[in-house]
Coordinates of C-alpha atoms in Angstrom, one line a residue:
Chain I
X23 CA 1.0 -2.1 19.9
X24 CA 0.9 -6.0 18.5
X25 CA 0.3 -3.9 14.7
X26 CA 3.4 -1.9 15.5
X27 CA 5.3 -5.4 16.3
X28 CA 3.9 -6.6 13.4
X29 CA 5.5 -4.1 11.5
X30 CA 9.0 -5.5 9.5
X31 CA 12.0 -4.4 11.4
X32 CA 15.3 -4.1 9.0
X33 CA 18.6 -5.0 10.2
X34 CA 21.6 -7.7 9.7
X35 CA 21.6 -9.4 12.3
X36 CA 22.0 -14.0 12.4
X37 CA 18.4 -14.4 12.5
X38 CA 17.4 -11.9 10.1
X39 CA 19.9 -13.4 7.7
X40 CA 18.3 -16.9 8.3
X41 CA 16.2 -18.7 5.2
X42 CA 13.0 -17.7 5.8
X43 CA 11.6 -21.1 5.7
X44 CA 13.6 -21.5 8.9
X45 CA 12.5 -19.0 10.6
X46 CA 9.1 -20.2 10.4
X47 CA 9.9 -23.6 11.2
X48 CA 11.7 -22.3 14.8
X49 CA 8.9 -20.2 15.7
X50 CA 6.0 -22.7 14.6
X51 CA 8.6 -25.4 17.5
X52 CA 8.9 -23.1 20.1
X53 CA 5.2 -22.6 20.2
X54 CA 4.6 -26.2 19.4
X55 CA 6.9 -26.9 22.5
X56 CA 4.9 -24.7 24.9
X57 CA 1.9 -26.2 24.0
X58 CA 3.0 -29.8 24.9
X59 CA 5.5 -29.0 28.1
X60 CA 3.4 -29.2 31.3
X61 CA 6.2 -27.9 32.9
X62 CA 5.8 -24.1 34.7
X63 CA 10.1 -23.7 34.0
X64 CA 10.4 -24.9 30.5
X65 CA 7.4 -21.9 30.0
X66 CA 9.0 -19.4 31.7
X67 CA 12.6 -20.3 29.9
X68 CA 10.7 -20.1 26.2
X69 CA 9.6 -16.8 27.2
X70 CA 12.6 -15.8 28.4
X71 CA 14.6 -17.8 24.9
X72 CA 11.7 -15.1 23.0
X73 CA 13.7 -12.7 24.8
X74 CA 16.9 -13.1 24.5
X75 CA 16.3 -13.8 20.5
X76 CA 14.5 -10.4 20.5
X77 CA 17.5 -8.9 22.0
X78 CA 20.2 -10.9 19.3
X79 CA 17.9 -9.4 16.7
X80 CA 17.6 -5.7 18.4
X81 CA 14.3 -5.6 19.0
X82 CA 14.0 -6.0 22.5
X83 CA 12.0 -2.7 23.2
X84 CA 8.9 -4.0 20.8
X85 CA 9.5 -7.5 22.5
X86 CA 8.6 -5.6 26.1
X87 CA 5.8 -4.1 24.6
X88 CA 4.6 -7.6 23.6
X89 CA 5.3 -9.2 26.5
X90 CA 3.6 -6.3 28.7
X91 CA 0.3 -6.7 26.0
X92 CA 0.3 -10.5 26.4
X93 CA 0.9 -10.3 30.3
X94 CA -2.5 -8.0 30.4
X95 CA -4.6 -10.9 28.6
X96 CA -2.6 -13.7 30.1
X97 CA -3.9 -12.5 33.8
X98 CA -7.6 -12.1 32.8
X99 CA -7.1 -15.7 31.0
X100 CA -5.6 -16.8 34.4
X101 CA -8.5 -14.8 36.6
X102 CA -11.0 -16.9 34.1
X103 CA -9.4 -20.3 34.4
X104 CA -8.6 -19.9 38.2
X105 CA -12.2 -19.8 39.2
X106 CA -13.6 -22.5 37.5
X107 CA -11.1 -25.7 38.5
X108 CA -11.8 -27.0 41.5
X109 CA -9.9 -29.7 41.7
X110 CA -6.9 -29.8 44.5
X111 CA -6.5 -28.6 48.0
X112 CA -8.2 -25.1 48.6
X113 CA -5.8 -22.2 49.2
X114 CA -8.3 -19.2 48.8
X115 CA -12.0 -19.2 50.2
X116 CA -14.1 -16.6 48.8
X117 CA -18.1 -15.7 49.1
X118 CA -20.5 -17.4 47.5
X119 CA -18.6 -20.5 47.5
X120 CA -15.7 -19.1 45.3
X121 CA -12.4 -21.0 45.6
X122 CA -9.0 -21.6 44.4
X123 CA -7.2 -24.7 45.0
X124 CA -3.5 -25.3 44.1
X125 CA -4.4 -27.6 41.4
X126 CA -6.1 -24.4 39.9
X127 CA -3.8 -22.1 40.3
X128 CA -0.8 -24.4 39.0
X129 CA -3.2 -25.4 35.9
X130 CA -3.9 -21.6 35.0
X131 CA -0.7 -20.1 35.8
X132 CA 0.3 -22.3 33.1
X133 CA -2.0 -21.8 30.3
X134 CA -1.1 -17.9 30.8
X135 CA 2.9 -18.7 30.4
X136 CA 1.9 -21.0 27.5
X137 CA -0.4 -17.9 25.9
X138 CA 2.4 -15.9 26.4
X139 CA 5.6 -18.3 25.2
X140 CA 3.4 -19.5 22.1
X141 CA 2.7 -16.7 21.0
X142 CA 5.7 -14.4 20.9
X143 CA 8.0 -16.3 18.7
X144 CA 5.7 -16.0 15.5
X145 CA 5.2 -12.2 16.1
X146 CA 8.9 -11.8 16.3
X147 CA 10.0 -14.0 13.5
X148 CA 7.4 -11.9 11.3
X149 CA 8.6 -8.8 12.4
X150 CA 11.8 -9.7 11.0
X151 CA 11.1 -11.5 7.8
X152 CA 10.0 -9.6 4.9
X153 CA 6.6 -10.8 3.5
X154 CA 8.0 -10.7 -0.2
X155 CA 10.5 -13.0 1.2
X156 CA 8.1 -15.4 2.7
X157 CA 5.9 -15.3 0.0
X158 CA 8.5 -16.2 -2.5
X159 CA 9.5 -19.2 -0.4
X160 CA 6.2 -20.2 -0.1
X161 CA 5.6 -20.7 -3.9
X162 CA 9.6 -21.5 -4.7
X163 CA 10.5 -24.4 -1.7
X164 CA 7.3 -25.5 -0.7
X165 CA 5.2 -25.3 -4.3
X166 CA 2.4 -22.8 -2.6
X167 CA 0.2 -21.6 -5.3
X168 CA 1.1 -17.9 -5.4
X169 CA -2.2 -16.5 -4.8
X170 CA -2.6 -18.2 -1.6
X171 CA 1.2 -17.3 0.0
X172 CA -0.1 -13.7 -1.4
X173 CA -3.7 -14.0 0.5
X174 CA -1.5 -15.2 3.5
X175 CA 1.4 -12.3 3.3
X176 CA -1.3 -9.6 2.4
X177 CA -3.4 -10.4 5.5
X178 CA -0.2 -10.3 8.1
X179 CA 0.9 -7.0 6.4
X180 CA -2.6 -5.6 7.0
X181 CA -3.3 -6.3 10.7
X182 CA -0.9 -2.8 11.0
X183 CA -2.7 -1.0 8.2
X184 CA -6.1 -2.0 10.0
X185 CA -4.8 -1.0 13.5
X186 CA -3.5 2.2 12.5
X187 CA -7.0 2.5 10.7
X188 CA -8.6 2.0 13.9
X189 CA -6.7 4.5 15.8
X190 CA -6.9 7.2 13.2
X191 CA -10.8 6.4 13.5
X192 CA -10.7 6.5 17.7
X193 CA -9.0 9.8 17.3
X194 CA -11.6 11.4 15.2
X195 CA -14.4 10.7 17.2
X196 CA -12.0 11.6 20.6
X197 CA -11.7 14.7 18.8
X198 CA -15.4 14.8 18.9
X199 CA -15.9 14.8 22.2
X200 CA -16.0 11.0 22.8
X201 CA -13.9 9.9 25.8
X202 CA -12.7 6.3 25.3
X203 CA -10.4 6.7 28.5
X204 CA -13.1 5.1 30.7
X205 CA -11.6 1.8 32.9
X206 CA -15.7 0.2 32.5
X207 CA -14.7 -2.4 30.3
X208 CA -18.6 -3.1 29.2
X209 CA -18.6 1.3 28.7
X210 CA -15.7 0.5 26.2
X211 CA -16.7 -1.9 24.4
X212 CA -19.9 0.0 23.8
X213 CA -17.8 2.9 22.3
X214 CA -15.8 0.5 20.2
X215 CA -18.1 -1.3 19.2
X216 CA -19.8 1.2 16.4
X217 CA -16.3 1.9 15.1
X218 CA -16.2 -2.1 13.1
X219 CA -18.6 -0.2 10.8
X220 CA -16.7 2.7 9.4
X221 CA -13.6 0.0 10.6
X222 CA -15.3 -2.5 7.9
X223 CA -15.8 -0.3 5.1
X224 CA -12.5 1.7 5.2
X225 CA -10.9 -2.1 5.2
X226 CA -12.6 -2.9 2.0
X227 CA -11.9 -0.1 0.2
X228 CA -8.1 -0.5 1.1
X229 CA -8.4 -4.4 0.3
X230 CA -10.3 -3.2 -2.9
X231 CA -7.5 -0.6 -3.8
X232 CA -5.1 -3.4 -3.3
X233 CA -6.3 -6.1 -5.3
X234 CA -7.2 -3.4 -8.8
X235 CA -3.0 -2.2 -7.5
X236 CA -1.5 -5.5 -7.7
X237 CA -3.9 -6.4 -11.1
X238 CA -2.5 -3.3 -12.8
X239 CA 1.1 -4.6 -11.8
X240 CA 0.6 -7.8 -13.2
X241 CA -0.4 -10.1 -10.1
X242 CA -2.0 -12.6 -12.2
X243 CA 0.7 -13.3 -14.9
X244 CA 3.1 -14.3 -12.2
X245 CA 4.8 -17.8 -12.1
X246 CA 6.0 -20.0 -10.1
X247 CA 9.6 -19.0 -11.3
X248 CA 9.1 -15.4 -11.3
X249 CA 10.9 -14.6 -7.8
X250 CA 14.1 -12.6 -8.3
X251 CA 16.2 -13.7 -5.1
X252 CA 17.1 -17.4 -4.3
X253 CA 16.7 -18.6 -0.5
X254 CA 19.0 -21.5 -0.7
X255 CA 19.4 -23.2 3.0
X256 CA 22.7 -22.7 4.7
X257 CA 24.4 -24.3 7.3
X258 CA 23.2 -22.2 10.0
X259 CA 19.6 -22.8 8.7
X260 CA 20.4 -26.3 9.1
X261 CA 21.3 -25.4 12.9
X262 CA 18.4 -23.6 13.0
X263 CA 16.0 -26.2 12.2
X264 CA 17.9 -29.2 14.7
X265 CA 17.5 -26.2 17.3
X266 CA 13.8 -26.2 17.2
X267 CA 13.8 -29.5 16.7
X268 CA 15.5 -30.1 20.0
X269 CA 13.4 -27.8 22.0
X270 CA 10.1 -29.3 20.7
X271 CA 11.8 -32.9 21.7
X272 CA 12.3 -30.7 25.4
X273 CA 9.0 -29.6 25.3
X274 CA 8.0 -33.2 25.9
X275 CA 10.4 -34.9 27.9
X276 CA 10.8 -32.0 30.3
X277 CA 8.5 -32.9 33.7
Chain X
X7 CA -1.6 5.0 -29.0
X8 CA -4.8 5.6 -27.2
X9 CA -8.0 6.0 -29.2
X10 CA -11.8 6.8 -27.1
X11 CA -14.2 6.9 -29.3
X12 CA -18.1 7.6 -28.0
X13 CA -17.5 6.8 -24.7
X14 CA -20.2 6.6 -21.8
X15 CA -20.0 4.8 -18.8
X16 CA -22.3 4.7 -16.2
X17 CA -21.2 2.9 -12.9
X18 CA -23.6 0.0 -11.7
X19 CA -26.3 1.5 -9.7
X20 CA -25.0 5.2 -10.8
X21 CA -27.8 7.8 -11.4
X22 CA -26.0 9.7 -13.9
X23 CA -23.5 8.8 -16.4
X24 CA -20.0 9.2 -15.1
X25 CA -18.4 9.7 -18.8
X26 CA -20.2 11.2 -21.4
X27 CA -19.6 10.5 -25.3
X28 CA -15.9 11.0 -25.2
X29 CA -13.6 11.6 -28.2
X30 CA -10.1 11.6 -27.9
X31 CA -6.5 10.5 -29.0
X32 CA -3.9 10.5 -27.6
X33 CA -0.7 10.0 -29.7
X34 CA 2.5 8.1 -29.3
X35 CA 4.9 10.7 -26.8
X36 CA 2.0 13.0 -26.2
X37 CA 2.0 14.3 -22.6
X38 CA -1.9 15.4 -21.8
X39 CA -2.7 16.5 -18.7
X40 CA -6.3 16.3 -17.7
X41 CA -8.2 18.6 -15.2
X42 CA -11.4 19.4 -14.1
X43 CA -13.3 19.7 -10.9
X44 CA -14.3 16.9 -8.1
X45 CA -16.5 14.1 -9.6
X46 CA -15.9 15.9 -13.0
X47 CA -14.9 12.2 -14.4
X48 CA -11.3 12.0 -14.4
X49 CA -10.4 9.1 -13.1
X50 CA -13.2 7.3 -14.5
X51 CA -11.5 8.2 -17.8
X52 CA -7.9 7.0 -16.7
X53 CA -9.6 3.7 -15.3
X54 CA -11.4 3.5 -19.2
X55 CA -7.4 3.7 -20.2
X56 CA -6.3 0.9 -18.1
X57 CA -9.1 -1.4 -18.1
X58 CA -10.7 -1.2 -14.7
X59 CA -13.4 -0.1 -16.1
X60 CA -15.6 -2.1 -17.0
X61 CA -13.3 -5.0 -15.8
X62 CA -13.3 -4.1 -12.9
X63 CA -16.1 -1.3 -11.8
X64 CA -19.0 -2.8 -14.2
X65 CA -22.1 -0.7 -15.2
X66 CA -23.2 0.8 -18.5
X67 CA -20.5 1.0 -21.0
X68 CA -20.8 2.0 -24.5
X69 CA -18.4 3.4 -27.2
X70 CA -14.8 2.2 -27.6
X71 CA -11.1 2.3 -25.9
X72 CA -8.2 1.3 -28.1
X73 CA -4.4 1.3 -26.4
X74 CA -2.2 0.6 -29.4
X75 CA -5.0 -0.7 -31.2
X76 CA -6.1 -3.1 -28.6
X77 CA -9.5 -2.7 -27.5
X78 CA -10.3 -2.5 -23.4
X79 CA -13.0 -4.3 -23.3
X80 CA -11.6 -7.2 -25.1
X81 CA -8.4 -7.4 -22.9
X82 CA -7.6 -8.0 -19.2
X83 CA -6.3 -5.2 -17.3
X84 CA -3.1 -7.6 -16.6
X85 CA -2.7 -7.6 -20.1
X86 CA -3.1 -4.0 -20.7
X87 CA -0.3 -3.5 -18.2
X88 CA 2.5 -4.6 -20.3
X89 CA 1.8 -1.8 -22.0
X90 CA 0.0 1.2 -19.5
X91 CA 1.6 1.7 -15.8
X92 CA -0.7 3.2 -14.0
X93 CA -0.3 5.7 -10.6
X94 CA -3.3 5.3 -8.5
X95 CA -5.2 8.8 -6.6
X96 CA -5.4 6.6 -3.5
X97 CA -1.7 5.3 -3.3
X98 CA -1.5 3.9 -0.2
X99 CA -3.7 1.3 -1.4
X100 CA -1.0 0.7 -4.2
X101 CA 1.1 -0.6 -2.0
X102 CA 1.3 -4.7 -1.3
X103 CA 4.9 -4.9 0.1
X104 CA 6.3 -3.5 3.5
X105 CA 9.5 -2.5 2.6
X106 CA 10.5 -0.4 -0.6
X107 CA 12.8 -2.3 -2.5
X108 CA 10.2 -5.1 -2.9
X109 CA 7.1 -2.9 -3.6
X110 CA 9.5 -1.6 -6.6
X111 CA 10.2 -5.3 -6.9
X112 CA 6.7 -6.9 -7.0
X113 CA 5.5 -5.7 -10.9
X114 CA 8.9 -6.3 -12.1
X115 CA 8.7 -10.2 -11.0
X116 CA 4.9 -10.6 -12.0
X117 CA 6.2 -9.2 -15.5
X118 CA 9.0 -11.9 -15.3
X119 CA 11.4 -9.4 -16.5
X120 CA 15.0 -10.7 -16.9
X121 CA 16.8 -11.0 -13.6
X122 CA 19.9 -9.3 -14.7
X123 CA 17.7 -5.7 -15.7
X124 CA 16.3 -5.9 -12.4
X125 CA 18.9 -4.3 -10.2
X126 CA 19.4 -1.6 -12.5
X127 CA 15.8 -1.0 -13.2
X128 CA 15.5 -1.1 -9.1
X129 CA 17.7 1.3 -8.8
X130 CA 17.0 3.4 -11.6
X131 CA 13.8 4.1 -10.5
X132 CA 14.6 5.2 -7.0
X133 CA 17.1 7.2 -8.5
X134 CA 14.8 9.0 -11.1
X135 CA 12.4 9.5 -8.1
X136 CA 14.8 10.5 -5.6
X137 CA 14.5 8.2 -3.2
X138 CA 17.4 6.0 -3.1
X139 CA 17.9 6.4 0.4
X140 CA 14.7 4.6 1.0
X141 CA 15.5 1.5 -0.2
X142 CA 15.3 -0.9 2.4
X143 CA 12.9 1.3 4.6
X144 CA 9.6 -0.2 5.9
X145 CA 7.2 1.6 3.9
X146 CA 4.5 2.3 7.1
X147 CA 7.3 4.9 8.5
X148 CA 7.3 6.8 5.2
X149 CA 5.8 9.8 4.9
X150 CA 2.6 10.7 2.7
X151 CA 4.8 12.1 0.5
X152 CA 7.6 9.8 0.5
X153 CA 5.1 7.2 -0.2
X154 CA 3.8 8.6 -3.6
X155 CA 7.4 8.5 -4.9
X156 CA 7.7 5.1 -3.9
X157 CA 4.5 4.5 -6.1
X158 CA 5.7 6.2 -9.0
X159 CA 9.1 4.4 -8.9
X160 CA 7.3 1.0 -8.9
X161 CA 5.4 1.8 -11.9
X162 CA 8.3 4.1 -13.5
X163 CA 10.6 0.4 -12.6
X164 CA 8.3 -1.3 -15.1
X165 CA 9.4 0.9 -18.1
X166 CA 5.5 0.9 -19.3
X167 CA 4.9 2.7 -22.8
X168 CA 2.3 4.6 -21.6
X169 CA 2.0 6.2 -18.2
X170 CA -1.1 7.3 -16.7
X171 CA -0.8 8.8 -13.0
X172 CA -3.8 10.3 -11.2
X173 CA -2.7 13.3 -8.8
X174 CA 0.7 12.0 -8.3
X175 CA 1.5 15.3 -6.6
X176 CA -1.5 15.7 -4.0
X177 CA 0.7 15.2 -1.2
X178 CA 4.0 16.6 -2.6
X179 CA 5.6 20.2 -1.9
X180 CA 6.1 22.2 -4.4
X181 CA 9.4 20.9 -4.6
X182 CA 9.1 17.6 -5.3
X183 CA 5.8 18.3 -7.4
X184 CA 8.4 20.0 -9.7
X185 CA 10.9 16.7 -9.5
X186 CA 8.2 14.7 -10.5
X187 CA 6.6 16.6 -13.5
X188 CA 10.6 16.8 -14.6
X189 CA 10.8 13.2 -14.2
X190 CA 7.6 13.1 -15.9
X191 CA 8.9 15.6 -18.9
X192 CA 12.3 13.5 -19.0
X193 CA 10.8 9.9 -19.3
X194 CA 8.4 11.4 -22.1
X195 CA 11.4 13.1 -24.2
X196 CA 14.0 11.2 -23.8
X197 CA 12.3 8.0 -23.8
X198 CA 9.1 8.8 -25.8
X199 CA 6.8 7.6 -22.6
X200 CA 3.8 8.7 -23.4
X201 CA 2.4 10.2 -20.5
X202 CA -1.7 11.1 -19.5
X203 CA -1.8 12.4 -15.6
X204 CA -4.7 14.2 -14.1
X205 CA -3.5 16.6 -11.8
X206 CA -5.0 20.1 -10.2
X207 CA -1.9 22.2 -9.9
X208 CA -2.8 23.8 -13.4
X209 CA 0.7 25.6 -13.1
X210 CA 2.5 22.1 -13.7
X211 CA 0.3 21.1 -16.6
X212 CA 1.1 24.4 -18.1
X213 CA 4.5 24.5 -18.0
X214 CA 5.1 20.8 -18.8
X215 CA 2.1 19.6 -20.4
X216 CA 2.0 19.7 -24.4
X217 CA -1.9 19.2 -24.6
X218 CA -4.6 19.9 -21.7
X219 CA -8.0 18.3 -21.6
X220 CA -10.4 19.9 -19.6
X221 CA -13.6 17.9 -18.0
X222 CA -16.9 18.9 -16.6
X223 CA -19.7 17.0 -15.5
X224 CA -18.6 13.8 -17.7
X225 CA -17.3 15.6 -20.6
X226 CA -14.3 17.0 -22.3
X227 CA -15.0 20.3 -22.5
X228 CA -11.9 21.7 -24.1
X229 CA -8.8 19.8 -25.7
X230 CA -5.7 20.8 -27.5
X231 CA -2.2 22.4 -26.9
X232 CA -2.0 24.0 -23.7
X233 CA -1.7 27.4 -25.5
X234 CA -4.6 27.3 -27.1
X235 CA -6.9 25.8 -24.2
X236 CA -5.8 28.8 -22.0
X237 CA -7.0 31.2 -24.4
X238 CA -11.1 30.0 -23.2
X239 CA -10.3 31.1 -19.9
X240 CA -13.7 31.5 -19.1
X241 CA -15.1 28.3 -20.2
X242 CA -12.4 27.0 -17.6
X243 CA -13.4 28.9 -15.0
X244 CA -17.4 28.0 -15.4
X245 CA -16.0 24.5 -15.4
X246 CA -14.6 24.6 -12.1
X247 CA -11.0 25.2 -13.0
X248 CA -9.0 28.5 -11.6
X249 CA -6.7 29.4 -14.3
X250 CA -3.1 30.8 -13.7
X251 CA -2.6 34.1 -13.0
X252 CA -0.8 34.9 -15.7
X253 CA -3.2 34.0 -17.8
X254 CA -6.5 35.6 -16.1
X255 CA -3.6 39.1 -16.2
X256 CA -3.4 38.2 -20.0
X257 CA -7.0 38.1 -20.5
X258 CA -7.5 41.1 -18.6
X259 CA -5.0 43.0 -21.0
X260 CA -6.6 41.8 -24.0
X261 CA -10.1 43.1 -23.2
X262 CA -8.2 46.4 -22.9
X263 CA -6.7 45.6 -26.1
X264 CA -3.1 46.3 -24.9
X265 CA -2.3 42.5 -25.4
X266 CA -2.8 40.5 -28.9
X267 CA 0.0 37.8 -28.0
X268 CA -0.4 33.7 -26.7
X269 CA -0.9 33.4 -23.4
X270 CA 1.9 33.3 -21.2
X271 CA 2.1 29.9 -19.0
X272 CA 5.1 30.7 -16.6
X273 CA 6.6 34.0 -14.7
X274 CA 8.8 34.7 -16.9
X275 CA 7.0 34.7 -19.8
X276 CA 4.1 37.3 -18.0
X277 CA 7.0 39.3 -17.3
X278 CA 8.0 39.1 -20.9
X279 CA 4.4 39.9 -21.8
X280 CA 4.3 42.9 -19.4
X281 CA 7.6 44.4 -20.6
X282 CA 6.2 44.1 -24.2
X283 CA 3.2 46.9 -23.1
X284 CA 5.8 49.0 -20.9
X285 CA 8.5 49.0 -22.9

């Protein structure tokens, strides 16, 4: 699901037009802003801002299965966190001395919205930026050495290659009579677990087969001025980057 | 334009030599195809062309490689490039974009060809490969096949003098197996491309292949016009290699002595042969 979200999603719309370098910049604020907000509203409005940017760039149907993927981990990060503050006044008395207070609830009900609102813009900005685009702005505006905006790009566009990997590996051994449908999380884990072998070595080979792919094309005799397209920054970059500004400023002085 | 002289190569902790003391040249504008069975050496011998071996996959190498009198060993695969494009078996792993336009775009920059060729040479190539259409698709919704054309467009984009592809039809229909070998044909007439591609559809080498090499165990077995390789039929067969039809049915009329002509390599010309005995 997050590989599939991962995946680049064409289209024409304002933000995928945007310098990537902007891009970047907004999602790396909004997540900045929901890590220093201790505010429950300003969480729940960058989530829905996620949203509604998803939307503008029509991809709102991989942003819900984001959100629905995030919401799954943020309540088992809230069950975790819930348990163990017990600061505040009580408001749930369980056996063996198991309680939540408010103070608790508040704390961890946050940290799942800020799980959730920090992590979403970042997925959606890199579904919608090529990584040859990034790359080249990388090396061109910001002087990256080549090899490492490549290491970075490579490794974002192979978290889909990996997961589809991983499924096509599930399926042969469903096919063989192993059920991986069972709810015991600890039974799961036991099935998965096994799978990082054949996981591992069909993820060298591919990384292998990569690295001789891009050698035969040339990979190492490229310059710093090789890139064919220019990312010059535009007004509405400019927009863009006093945007995120603001919100990171609102991240703070929100209560 | 490529020269193997002796070679042997033995992969590092390999118990048996994967190439075996082979000769061959390859001209300028040749078009060889090799074949030969699994682990036969094939590849082996296209990564001896292009330098991954023993740049890249070390072990025991002896003898010599020359591409346009530049020896292998002695030169970095990058380096080698400028001149040989290769088509990898296993193109999936080719690919370091996600969208199609800038996996065609990615050798072009690295070669820092002149931005006002690349547009063309874009499109060109997805042209030649049929797959203009593509052009701004993400390449993970492509299919198998759609895939390997977007592989051979990269490397066609590049304009290399000598093109090697391994298998660049295993996942095309028949079809498009055809568009590519006439791709293939084209680039090596018109443009004097000389071309080396391992393949296993012995029909397509046949009918657009000037030379054939055939490989067994390590070695080149047979080599020479395509003509003349079909006429040891048998020695293909033992090799692992199922020879056309036509040519098994020409064979056949020859031990009857009802045949004393060249083997036929397409339909037509079995039909020609057949006509000739009937009347």
């Amino acid at each position: 699901m997050i590989g599939g979200f991962l995946d680049y999603s064409p289209g024409d719309s304002f933000l995928h037009r945007l310098n990537p370098l902007a891009k970047i910049f907004l999602s790396l604020m909004l997540c900045v802003s929901c890590f220093v907000t201790d505010s429950l509203y300003f969480c729940l409005f960058m989530i829905l801002l996620d949203l509604a940017m998803a939307a503008w760039a029509g991809i709102s149907g991989r942003a819900m299965a984001m959100l629905e993927a995030l919401v799954k981990l943020s309540a088992l990060l809230f069950l975790i966190q819930v348990f163990f503050i017990r600061e505040g006044n009580v408001i749930l008395l369980l056996p063996m001395d198991i309680r939540v207070t408010d103070k608790g609830a508040l704390f961890s009900l946050l940290m799942a919205l800020r799980l959730i609102g920090a992590t979403m813009p970042l997925a959606l900005m890199l579904s919608i930026t090529r990584m040859n685009d990034l790359s080249n702005v990388l090396v061109g505006t910001l002087g990256i050495p080549y090899k490492y905006a490549f290491s970075l790009t490579t490794a974002i566009r192979f978290i889909p290659v990996f997961t589809a990997a991983m499924a096509g590996i599930i399926e042969a051994q469903t096919a063989r009579g192993v059920s991986f449908d069972t709810r015991n999380i600890f039974t799961k884990i036991g099935l998965i677990f096994p799978l990082c072998v054949p996981l591992l070595v069909t993820s060298v080979r591919k990384i292998e087969g990569a690295a001789i792919s891009a050698e035969l094309r040339g990979f190492n005799l490229r310059k710093r001025e090789s890139g064919y397209k220019n990312y010059p920054i535009r007004a509405a970059d400019i927009g863009v980057f006093l945007f995120a500004v603001t919100v990171a400023v609102l991240g703070v002085i929100v209560p | 334009m490529i020269r193997i002289s002796g070679l042997s190569f033995r992969y590092r902790g390999g118990s048996e030599e994967a190439l075996k003391e082979i000769d061959l040249t390859v001209r300028r504008g040749d078009f060889l195809g090799i074949i030969g069975s699994s682990g036969a050496g094939k590849t082996t011998l296209l990564h001896a062309i292009n330098g991954i071996v023993p740049h890249h996959f070390r072990g025991e190498f002896y003898g010599s490689v020359e591409v346009d009198g530049s020896d292998t060993v002695e030169n970095r695969p990058e380096d080698l490039a400028r001149k040989v494009g290769s088509v990898r078996q296993d193109f999936e792993s080719q690919m370091v974009s996600s969208v199609v336009e800038d996996e065609i775009l990615f050798g072009l920059e690295n070669f820092s060809v002149p931005r006002d060729d690349i547009e063309h040479r874009i499109a060109d190539a997805l042209d030649k490969t049929g797959i203009a259409n593509l052009r701004e698709r993400n390449i993970a919704t492509l299919s198998g096949g759609q895939k390997q054309k977007v592989a051979i467009a990269a490397i066609i984009a590049l304009m290399p003098e000598i093109l090697i592809l391994d298998e660049p039809t295993g996942e095309l229909d028949p079809k498009s197996s055809r568009q590519i070998f006439r791709l293939l044909k084209e680039l090596n007439e018109k443009h004097g491309i000389t071309v080396v591609v391992v393949e296993q559809k012995i029909m397509l080498l046949c009918e657009f292949a000037d030379s054939l090499a055939v490989m067994d165990r390590g070695r080149i077995i047979l080599e020479g016009p395509v003509r003349e390789v079909l006429k040891s039929s048998r020695e293909m067969e033992s090799a692992g290699v199922n020879c056309p039809r036509v040519v098994t049915l020409a064979d056949r009329l020859r031990e009857e002595r009802l045949y004393d002509g060249p083997a036929p390599v397409s339909i037509s010309e079995a039909e020609a042969m057949v006509r000739s005995i009937t009347g």
